[in-house]
Structure formats: C-alpha cells, structure tokens
Short mmCIF file of C-alpha atoms and ligand atoms in Angstrom, two decimals:
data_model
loop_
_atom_site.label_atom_id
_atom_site.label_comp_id
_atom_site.label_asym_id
_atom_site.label_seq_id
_atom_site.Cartn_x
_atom_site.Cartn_y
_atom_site.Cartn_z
CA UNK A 1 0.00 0.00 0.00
CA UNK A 2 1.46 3.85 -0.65
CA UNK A 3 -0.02 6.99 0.54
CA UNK A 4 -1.10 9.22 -2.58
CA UNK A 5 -2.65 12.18 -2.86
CA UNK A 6 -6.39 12.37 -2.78
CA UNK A 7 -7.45 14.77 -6.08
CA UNK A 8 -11.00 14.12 -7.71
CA UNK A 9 -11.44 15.96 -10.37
CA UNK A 10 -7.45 16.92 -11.03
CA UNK A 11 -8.35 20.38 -9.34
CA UNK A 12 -4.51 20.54 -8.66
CA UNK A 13 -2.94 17.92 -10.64
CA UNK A 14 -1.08 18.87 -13.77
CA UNK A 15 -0.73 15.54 -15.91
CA UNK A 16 1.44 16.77 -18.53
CA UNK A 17 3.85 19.51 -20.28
CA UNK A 18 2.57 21.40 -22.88
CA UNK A 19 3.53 24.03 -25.37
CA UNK A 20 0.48 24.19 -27.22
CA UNK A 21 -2.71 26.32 -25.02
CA UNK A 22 -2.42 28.38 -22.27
CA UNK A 23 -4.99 29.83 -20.01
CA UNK A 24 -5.11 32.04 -17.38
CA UNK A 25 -8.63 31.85 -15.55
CA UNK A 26 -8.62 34.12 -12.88
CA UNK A 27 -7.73 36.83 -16.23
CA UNK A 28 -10.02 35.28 -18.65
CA UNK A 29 -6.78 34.87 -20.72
CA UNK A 30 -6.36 32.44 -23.83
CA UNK A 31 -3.85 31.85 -25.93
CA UNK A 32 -2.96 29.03 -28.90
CA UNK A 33 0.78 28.59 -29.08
CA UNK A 34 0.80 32.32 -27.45
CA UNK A 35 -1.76 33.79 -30.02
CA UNK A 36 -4.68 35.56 -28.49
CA UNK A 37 -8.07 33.50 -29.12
CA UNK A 38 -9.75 37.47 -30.07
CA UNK A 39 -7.08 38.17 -32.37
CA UNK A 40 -7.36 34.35 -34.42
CA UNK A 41 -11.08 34.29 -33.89
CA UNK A 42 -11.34 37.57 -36.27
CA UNK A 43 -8.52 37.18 -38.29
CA UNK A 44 -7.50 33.11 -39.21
CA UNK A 45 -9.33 30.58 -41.06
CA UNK A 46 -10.04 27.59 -39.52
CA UNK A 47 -7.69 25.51 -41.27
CA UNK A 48 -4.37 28.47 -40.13
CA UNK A 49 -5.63 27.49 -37.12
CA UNK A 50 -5.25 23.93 -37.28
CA UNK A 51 -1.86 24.06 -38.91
CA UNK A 52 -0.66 26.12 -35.95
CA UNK A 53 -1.99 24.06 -33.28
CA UNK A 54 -0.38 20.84 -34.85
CA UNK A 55 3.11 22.90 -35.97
CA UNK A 56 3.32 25.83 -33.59
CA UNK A 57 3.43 28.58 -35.73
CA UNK A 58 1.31 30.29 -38.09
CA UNK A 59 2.04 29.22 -41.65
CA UNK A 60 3.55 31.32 -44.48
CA UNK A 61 0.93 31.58 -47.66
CA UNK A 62 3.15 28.24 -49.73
CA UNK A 63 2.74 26.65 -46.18
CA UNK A 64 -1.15 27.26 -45.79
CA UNK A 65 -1.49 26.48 -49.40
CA UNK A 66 0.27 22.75 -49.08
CA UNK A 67 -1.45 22.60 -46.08
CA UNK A 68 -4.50 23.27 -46.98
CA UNK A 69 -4.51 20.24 -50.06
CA UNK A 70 -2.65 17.67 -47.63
CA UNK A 71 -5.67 17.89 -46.14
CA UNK A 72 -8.33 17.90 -48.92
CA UNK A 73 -6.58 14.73 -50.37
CA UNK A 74 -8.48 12.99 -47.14
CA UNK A 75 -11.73 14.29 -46.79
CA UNK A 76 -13.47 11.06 -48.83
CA UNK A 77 -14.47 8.18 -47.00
CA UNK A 78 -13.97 4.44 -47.77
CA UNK A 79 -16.89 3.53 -49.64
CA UNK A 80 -17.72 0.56 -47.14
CA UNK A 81 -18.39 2.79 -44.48
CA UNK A 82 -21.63 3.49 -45.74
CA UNK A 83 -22.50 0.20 -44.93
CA UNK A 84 -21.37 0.51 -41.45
CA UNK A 85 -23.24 3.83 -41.24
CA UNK A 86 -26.68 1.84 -42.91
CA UNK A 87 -26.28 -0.37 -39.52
CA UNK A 88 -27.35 2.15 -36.97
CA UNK A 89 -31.27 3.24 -36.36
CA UNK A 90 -32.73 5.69 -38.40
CA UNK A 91 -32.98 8.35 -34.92
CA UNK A 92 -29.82 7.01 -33.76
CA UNK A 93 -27.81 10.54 -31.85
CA UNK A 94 -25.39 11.69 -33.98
CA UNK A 95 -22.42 11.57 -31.45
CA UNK A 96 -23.32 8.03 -30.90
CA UNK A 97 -22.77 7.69 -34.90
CA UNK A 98 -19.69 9.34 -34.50
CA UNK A 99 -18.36 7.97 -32.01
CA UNK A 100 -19.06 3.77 -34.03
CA UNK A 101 -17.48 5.29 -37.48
CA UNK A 102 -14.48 6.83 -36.26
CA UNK A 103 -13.26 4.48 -33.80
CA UNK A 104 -14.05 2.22 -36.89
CA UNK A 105 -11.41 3.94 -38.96
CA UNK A 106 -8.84 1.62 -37.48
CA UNK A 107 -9.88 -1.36 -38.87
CA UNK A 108 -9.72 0.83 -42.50
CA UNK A 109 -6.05 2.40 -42.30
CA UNK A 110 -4.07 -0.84 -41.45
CA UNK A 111 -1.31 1.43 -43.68
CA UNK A 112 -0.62 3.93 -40.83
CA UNK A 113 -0.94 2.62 -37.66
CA UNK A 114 1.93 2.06 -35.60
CA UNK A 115 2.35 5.34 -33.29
CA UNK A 116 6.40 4.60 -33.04
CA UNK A 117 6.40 5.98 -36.66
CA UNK A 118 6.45 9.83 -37.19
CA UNK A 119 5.03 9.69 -40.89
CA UNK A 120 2.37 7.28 -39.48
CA UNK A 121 1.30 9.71 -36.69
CA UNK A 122 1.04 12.66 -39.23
CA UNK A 123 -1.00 11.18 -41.84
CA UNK A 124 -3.15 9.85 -39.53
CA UNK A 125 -3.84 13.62 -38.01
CA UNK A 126 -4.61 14.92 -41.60
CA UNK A 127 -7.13 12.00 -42.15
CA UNK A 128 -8.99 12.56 -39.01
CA UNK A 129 -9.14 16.77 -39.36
CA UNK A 130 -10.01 15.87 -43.11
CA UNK A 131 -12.84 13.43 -42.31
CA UNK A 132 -14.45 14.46 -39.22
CA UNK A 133 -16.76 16.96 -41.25
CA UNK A 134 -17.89 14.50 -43.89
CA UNK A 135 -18.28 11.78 -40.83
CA UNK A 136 -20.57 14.27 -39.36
CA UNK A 137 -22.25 15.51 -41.69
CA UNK A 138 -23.08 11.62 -43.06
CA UNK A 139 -24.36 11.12 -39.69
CA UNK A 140 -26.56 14.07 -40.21
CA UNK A 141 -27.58 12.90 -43.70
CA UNK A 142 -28.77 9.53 -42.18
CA UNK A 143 -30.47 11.01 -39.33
CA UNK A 144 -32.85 12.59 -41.66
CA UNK A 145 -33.01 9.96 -44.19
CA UNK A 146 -31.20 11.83 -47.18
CA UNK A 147 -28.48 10.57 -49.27
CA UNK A 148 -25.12 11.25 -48.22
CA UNK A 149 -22.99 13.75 -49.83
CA UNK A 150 -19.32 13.49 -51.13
CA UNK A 151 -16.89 16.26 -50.25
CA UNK A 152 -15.76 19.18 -52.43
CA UNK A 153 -12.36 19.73 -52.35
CA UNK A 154 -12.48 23.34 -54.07
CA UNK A 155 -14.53 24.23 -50.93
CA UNK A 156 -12.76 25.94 -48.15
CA UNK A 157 -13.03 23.60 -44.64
CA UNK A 158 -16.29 25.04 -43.18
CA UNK A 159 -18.07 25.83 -46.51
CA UNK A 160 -17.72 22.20 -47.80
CA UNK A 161 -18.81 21.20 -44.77
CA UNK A 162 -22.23 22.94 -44.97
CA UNK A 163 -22.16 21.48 -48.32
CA UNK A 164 -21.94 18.05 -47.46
CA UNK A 165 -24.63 19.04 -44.53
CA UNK A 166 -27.49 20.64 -46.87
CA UNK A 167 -26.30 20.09 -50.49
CA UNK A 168 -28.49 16.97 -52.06
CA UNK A 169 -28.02 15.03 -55.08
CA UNK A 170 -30.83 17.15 -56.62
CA UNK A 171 -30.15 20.74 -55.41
CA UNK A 172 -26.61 22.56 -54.96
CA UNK A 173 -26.31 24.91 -51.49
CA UNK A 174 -24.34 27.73 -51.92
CA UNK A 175 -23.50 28.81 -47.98
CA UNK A 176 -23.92 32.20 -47.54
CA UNK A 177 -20.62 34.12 -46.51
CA UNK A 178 -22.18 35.04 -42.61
CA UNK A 179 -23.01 31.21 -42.21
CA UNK A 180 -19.46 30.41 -43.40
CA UNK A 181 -17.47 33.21 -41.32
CA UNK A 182 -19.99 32.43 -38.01
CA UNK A 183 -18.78 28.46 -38.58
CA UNK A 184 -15.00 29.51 -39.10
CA UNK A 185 -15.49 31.46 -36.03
CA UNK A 186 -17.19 28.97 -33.74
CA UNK A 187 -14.86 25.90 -35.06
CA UNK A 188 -11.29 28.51 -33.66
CA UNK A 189 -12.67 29.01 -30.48
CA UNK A 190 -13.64 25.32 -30.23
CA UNK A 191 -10.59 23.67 -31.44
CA UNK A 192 -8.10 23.46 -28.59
CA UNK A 193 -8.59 23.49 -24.83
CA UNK A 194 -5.61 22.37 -22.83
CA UNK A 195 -6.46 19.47 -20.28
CA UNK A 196 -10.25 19.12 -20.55
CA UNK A 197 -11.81 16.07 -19.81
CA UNK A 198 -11.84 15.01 -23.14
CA UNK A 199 -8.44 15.86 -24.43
CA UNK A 200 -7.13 14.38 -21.06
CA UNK A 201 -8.72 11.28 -22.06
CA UNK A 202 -7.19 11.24 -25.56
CA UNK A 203 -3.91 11.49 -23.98
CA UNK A 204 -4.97 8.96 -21.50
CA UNK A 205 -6.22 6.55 -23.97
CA UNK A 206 -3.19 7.57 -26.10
CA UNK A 207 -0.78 6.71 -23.56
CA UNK A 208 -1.05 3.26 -23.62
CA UNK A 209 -0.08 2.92 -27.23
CA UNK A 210 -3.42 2.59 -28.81
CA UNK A 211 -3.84 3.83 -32.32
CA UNK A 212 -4.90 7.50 -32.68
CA UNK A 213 -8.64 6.94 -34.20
CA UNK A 214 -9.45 4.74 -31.31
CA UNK A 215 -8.06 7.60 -29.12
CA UNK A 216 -10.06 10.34 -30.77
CA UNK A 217 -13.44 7.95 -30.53
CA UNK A 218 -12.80 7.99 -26.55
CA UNK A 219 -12.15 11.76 -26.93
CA UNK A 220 -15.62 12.21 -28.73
CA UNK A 221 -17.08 10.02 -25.97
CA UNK A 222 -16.00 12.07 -23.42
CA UNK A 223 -16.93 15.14 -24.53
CA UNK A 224 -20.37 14.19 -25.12
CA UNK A 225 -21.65 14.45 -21.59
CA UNK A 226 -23.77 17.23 -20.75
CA UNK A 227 -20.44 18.80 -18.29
CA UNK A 228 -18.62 19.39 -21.32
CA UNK A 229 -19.28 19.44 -25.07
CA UNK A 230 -22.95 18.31 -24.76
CA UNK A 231 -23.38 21.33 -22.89
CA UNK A 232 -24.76 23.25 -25.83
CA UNK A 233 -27.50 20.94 -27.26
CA UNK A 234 -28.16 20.67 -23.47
CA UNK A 235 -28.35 24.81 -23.24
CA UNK A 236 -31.02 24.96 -25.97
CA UNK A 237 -33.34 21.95 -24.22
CA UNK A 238 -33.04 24.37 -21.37
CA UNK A 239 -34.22 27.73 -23.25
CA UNK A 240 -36.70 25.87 -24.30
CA UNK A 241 -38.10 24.40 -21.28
CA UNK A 242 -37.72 27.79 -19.47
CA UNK A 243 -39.74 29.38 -22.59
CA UNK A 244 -40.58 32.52 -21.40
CA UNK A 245 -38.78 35.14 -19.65
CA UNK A 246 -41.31 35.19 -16.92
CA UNK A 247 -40.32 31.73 -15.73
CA UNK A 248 -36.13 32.64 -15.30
CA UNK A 249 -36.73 32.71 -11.33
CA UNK A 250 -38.28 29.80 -11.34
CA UNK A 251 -35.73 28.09 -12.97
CA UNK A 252 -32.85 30.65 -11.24
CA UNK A 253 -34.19 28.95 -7.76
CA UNK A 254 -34.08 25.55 -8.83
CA UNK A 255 -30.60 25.99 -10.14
CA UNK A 256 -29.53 26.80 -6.60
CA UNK A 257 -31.29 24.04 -4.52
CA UNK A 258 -28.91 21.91 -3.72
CA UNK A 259 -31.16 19.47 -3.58
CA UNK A 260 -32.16 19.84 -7.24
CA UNK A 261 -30.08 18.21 -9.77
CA UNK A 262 -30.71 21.28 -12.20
CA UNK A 263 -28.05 23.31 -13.08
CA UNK A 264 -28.15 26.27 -15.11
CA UNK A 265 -26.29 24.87 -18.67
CA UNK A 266 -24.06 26.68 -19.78
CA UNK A 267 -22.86 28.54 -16.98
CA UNK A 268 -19.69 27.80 -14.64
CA UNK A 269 -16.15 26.37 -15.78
CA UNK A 270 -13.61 24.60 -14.17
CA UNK A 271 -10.93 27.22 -14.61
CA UNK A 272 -12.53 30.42 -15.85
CA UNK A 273 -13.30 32.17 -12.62
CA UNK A 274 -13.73 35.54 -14.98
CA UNK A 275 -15.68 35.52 -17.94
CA UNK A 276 -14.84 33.18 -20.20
CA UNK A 277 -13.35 34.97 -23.36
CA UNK A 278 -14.71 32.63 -25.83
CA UNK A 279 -18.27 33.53 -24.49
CA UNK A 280 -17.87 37.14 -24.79
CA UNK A 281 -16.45 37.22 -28.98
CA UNK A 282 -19.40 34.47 -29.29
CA UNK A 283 -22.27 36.46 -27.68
CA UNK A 284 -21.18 39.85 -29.68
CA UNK A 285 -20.96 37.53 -32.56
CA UNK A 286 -24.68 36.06 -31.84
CA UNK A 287 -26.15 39.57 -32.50
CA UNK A 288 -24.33 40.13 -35.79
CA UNK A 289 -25.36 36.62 -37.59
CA UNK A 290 -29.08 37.25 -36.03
CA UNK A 291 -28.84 40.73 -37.33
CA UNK A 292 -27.93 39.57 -40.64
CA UNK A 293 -30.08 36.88 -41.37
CA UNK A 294 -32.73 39.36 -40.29
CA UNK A 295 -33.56 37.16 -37.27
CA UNK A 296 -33.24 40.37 -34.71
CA UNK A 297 -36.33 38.81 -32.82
CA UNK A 298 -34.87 35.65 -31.75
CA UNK A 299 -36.94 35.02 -28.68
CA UNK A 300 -34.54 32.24 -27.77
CA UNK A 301 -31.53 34.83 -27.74
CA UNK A 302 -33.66 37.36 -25.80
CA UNK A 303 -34.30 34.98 -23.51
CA UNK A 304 -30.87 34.10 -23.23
CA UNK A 305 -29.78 37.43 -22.71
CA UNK A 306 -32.02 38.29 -20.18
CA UNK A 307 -30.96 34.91 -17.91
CA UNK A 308 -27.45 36.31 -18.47
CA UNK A 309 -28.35 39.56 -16.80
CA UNK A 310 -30.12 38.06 -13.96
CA UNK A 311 -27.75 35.53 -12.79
CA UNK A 312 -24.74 38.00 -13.22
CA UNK A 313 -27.04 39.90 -10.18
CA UNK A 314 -27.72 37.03 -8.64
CA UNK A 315 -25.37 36.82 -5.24
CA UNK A 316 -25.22 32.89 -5.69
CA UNK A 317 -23.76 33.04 -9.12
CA UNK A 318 -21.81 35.92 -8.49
CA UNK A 319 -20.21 33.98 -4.90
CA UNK A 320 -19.56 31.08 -7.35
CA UNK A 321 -18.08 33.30 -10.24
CA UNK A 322 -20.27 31.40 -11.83
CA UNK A 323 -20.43 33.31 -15.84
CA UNK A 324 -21.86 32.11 -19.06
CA UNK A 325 -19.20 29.85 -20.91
CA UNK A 326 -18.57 29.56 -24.73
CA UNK A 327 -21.21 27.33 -24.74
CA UNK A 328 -23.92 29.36 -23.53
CA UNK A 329 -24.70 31.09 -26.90
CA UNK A 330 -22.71 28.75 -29.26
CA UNK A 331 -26.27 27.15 -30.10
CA UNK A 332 -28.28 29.72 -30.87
CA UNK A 333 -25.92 30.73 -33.52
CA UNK A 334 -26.34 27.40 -35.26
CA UNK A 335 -29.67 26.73 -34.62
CA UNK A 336 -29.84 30.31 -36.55
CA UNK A 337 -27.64 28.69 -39.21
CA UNK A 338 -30.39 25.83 -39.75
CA UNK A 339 -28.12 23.23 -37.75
CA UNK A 340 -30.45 20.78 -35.61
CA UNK A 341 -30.06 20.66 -31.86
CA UNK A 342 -28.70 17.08 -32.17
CA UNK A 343 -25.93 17.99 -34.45
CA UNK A 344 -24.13 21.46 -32.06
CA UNK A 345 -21.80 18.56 -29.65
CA UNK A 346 -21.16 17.54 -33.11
CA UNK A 347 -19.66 20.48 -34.13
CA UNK A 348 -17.97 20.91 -31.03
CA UNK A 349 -16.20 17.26 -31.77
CA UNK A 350 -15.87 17.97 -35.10
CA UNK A 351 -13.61 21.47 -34.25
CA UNK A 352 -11.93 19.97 -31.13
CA UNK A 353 -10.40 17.29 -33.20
CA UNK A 354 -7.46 19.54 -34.23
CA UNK A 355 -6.83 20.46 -30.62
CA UNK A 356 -7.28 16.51 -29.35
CA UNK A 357 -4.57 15.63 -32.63
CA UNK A 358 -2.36 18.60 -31.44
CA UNK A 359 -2.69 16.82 -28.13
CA UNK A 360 -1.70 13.46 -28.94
CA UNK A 361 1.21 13.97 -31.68
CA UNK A 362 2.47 16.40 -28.67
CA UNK A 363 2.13 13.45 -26.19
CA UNK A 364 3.60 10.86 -28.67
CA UNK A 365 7.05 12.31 -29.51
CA UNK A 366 7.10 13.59 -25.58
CA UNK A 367 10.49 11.52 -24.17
CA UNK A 368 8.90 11.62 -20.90
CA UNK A 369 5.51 10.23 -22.04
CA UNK A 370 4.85 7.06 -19.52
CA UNK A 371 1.14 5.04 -19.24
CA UNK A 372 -1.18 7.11 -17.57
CA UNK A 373 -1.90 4.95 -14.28
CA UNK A 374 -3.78 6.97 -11.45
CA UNK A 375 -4.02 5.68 -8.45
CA UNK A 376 -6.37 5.32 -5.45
CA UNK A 377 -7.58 5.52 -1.81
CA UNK A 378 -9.11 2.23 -0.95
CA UNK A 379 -11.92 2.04 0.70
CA UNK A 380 -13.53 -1.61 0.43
CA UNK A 381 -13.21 -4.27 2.79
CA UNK A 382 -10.02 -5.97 4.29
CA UNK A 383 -9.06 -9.34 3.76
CA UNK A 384 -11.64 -11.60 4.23
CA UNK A 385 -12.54 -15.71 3.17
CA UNK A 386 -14.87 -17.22 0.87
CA UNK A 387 -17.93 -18.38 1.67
CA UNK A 388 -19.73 -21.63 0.08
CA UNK A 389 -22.93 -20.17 -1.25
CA UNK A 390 -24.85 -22.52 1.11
CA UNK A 391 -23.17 -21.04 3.87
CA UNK A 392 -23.81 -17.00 2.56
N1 CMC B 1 -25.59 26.00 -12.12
C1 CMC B 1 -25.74 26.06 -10.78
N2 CMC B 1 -24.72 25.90 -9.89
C2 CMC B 1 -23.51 25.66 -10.40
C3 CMC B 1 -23.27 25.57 -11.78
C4 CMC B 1 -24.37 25.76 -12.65
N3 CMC B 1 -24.19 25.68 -13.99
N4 CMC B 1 -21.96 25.32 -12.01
C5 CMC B 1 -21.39 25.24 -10.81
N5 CMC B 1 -22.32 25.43 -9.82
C6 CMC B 1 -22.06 25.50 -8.37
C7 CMC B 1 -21.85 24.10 -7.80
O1 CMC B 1 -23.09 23.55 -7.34
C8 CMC B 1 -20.90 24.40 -6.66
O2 CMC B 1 -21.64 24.98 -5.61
P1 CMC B 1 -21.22 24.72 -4.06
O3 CMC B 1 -19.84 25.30 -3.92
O4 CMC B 1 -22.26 25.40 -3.26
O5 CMC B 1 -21.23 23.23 -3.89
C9 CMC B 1 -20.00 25.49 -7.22
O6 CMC B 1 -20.81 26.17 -8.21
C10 CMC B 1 -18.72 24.98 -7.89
O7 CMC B 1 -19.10 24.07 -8.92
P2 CMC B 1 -18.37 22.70 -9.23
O8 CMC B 1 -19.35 21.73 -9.78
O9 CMC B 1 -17.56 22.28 -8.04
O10 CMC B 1 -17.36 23.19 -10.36
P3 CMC B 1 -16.58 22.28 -11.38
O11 CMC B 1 -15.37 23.03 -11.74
O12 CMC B 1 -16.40 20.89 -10.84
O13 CMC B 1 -17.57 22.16 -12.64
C11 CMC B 1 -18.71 22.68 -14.65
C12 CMC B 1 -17.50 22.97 -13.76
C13 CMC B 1 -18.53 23.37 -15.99
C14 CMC B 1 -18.81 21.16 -14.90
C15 CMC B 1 -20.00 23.20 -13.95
O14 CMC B 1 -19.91 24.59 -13.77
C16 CMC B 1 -21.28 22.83 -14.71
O15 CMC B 1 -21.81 21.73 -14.53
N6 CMC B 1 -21.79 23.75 -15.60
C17 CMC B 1 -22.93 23.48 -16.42
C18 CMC B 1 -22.52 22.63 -17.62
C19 CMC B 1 -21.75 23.43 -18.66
O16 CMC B 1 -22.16 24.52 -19.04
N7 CMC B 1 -20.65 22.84 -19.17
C20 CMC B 1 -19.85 23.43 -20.24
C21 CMC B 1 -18.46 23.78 -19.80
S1 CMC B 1 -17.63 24.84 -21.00
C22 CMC B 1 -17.47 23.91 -22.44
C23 CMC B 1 -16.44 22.87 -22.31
O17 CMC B 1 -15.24 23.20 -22.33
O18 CMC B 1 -16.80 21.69 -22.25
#
C-alpha cells in the first residue's frame, strides 16, 4: 500500500507539459501557441488554425497552401463505411454515430498505424481533421433519411462542410458568406482546450499505445456528456423548457437548490473564474449573424440574454463566479444557421479534433511520455474468506 494524494477531479494535478494552449482563468486569458483567441477568432481561417496548433506557428501563404490540399486529399471516406453507417437506427444521436465510425477507422487504415512511426502519426492527423466533417455531416444525412454527400475539395473547410450538410443530389447549397465566417469562427474558439476532460482522455487513452482513431473515438465520448461538449445541445433543451422570460426565477431557484439536480447549462467552468473569453467574442458575434439573417427577434436569444443579466445579479452566481461559458450562446448561432439541436456537440467534436490531434502527436514524440496509471484511496473491505454459497 502507498499513501497518494487524494485529487477528484485533477483540481490541482497537472498531468502533462505542454507548449500548445495556455490559459489564465482568474484573467479570462487564452492563448494558442501564445496567439490571443480574439485576435485568431477575427482574423484566421479555420484551417491556419489547425496548422498552428499541430506545428506551432502560423504558416507562411506556400505553407497554408500545401497545407490546406494535404488535407483535402483525405476528406473522402472508404466507400464501405456506408454500410457501417446503414447499420445504426434511423434516430440514432449523432455523437453516438460518431463515435461507431471513427473508432471504426482503425480497422480501415491498417497502412498507418503504428504510433512509433512519425510519418504514421502525421498522416493519420490529416485524415482525421479531413474526415471528421464528412463523418458528421453523413451522420446528419442519415439522421434525416437523405443521401449522403461526397466532399468538395475546391470548398474551403467550413463551406464544404455545410455542403456536405445541406447540399443533395438534386439541389446545390451555396453557404452564404455570414453562415461560413460564423462556422469559421465557432470551429477557432472550439478547437483546442488544454487538459479538458476530453483531451485528457485522448492522452490517456493515447498513452497506452493505442492507435490514434481509437483515441479520438474515446475523446468524442468524453466530450459528449452534458459537463462538457454536450453542454450546448443541453443549453437549448433548457431555453426551451424555461420558454418565457417570466419563468427565469423559477428556474434561477431551482438551479440553486442543492437538492435539485438542475443546473443552469451553460454557466460555470472549471478554470474560468472571470468571464470566459470565448463567451464574450461568441455572444457579440450572436447579434451580428441574427442581425444579418434578419432574425433580430430571436426570442430564444432574448431569452438568453435576459438569464445572463439576472444571474450576473444574482449573489449565488456571483459567490460562485459562476459566468456564461462559450457554450452558452454557441447554439443559438447554429440553430440560426439551420443546424439541428442534435448535431451542435457535433460540431464541437468535429472542431476539437485539431486540438485533441495537437494533443496526442504532442504526447507521442514527448520523451517523458509514460502510461497514464492513477491511483487510489481504498476504501472496500479488508481481507476476508470465501464463503460456500450454502453457507452465505
Ligand atoms: N448552475 C448552478 N450551480 C452551479 C453551476 C451551474 N451551472 N456550475 C457550478 N455550480 C455550483 C456548484 O453547485 C458548486 O456549488 P457549491 O460550492 O455550493 O457546492 C460550485 O458552483 C462549484 O461548482 P463545481 O461543480 O464544483 O465546479 P466544477 O469546476 O467541478 O464544474 C462545470 C465545472 C462546468 C462542470 C460546472 O460549472 C457545470 O456543470 N456547468 C454546467 C454545464 C456546462 O455549461 N458545461 C460546459 C463547460 S464549458 C465547455 C467545455 O469546455 O466543455
């Protein structure tokens, strides 16, 4: 037996060096590879982004350019993963269909699996940022019964996504530029974290040697509870239940009754003890797309808006430093954007992938990587004998 220190929850346990996010909660600070989130949220693409989480510094224009085809050349998916996708229910959740097809990857890219070998680990990156947006949006396609659509490759990343989402064989869809730039926008701030639960448990997973698709499937897993990524389908169920602003306090009370499971979605974060800066570009950002898709009305932003205001004066919440987090408006922009409710943790995966990859190539060529082996206080019975069953 050993004595070791009793942390749930890693409040004070750092698991690992990194050189790729930084955050500073009690500021509201963060950073990719030292690059302010506002300044790359207004300025990058998605895909300058990606290239300097993975490399660590933003690419020249020859860079981007080679960059941005290594990736295109993967954005198809083997043919007999349709079948696999024809196997789930017609209303199966599309994280749960995410989760089946790209843990199932492995068994399709025998070619690049062994994580001891540096071109291995890099192609496999470039196939998962490539084909998490046409795994998605298949499991989107299915979910509503409509063939699925092949990639365009002379689309830029988030506009060839909404292709493949509401493009069908009969009718082309041109994305409108605000949809695009709102997508762009939402997929930065989404794409790296440092140690949340779900990148911890891609390095966890990743730790042990297991191939990088099976590591990014746990990932996805992970971040689907309603704690974490599945926080912003979970914020729109709530806007909706709440429905009208004269029901907030009602909701406000049971959101501090300890007694009461409910929590106010959306609200609260681990480190953020400020307001967290992705929430603040995102909720200035909610009020341009609504403004320009002439949606100025939205009840379910208003509504939004006006919980904001009342928990920020709310003594509880203000104790807690409890603020709205990026995920808090996140939805509202796509549900403006025509994306269902089932599909937003989607996104969320879908963006995070780059920051899990940057994660796990960072983890993989770390000399001091070991197998990530927590240990525990026990608190079960001593030694004792068995007992015939007769005898019990
Ligand atoms: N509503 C009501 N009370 C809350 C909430 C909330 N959303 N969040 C925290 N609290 C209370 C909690 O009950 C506790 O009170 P007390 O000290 O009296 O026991 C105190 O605030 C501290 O909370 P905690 O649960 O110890 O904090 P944590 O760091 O373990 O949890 C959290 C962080 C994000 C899981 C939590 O705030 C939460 O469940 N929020 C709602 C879900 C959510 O919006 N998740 C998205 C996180 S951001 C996106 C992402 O990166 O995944």
């Amino acid at each position: 037996a050993g004595i070791f220190t009793y942390d749930p929850g890693f409040m004070s346990t750092a698991s690992c060096h990194s050189a790729i996010t930084y955050i500073d909660g009690e500021q509201g600070t963060l950073l990719y590879r030292g690059y302010p989130i506002e300044q790359l949220a207004t300025k990058a693409s998605f895909l300058e982004v990606a290239y300097l989480l993975l490399n660590g510094e933003l690419p020249n224009e020859p860079e981007l350019v080679s960059f941005e085809k290594l990736i295109t050349r993967h954005t198809m998916l083997n043919e007999n993963l349709k079948n696999f996708l024809d196997g789930f229910h017609y209303d199966a959740h599309p994280m749960a269909i995410l989760i089946g097809v790209v843990g199932s990857l492995s068994a399709f890219y025998h070619d690049s699996l062994s994580v001891n070998d540096a071109r291995h680990r890099e192609i496999s990156a470039h196939r998962l940022i490539a084909k998490l947006p046409t795994i998605a949006a298949a499991a989107f396609k299915h979910n509503v019964g409509e063939p699925i659509m092949y990639p365009r490759n002379d689309l830029r990343y988030c506009a060839n996504f909404l292709h493949m989402m509401f493009a069908t064989p009969c009718e082309d869809y041109k994305p409108t530029l605000i949809a695009e730039k709102a997508m762009n926008l939402l997929f930065i701030l989404h794409a790296d974290h440092e140690q949340n639960a779900s990148t911890s448990t891609v390095r966890l997973a990743g730790s042990s040697g297991a191939n990088p698709f099976a590591c990014i499937a746990a990932g996805i897993a992970s971040l689907w509870g309603p704690a974490h990524g599945g926080a912003n389908e979970a914020v729109l169920d709530m806007l909706h239940e709440i429905g009208d602003v004269k029901n907030v306090q009602y909701f406000m009370e049971k959101a501090k009754d300890k007694d009461d499971p409910f929590r106010l979605m959306g609200f609260g974060h681990r480190v953020y003890k400020n307001y967290d800066p992705r929430a603040k570009i995102i909720r200035e950002v909610c009020h341009q797309v609504l403004e320009e898709l002439a949606d100025t009305n939205n009840p379910l932003f208003e509504l939004a808006m006006k919980l904001e205001e009342i928990a920020l004066s709310d003594d509880y919440f203000v104790e807690r430093k409890l603020y709205p987090n990026v995920d808090f408006y996140s939805g509202i922009i796509y549900q403006a954007l025509g994306i269902p409710r089932n599909m937003f943790t989607v996104m969320f995966a879908v963006a995070r992938t780059v920051g899990w990859v940057s994660h796990w190539l960072e983890m993989m060529s770390d000399p001091n990587n070991r197998i990530g082996r927590p240990r525990q206080i026990y608190h079960g019975p001593t030694q004792r004998d068995y007992l015939p069953i007769s005898k019990r």
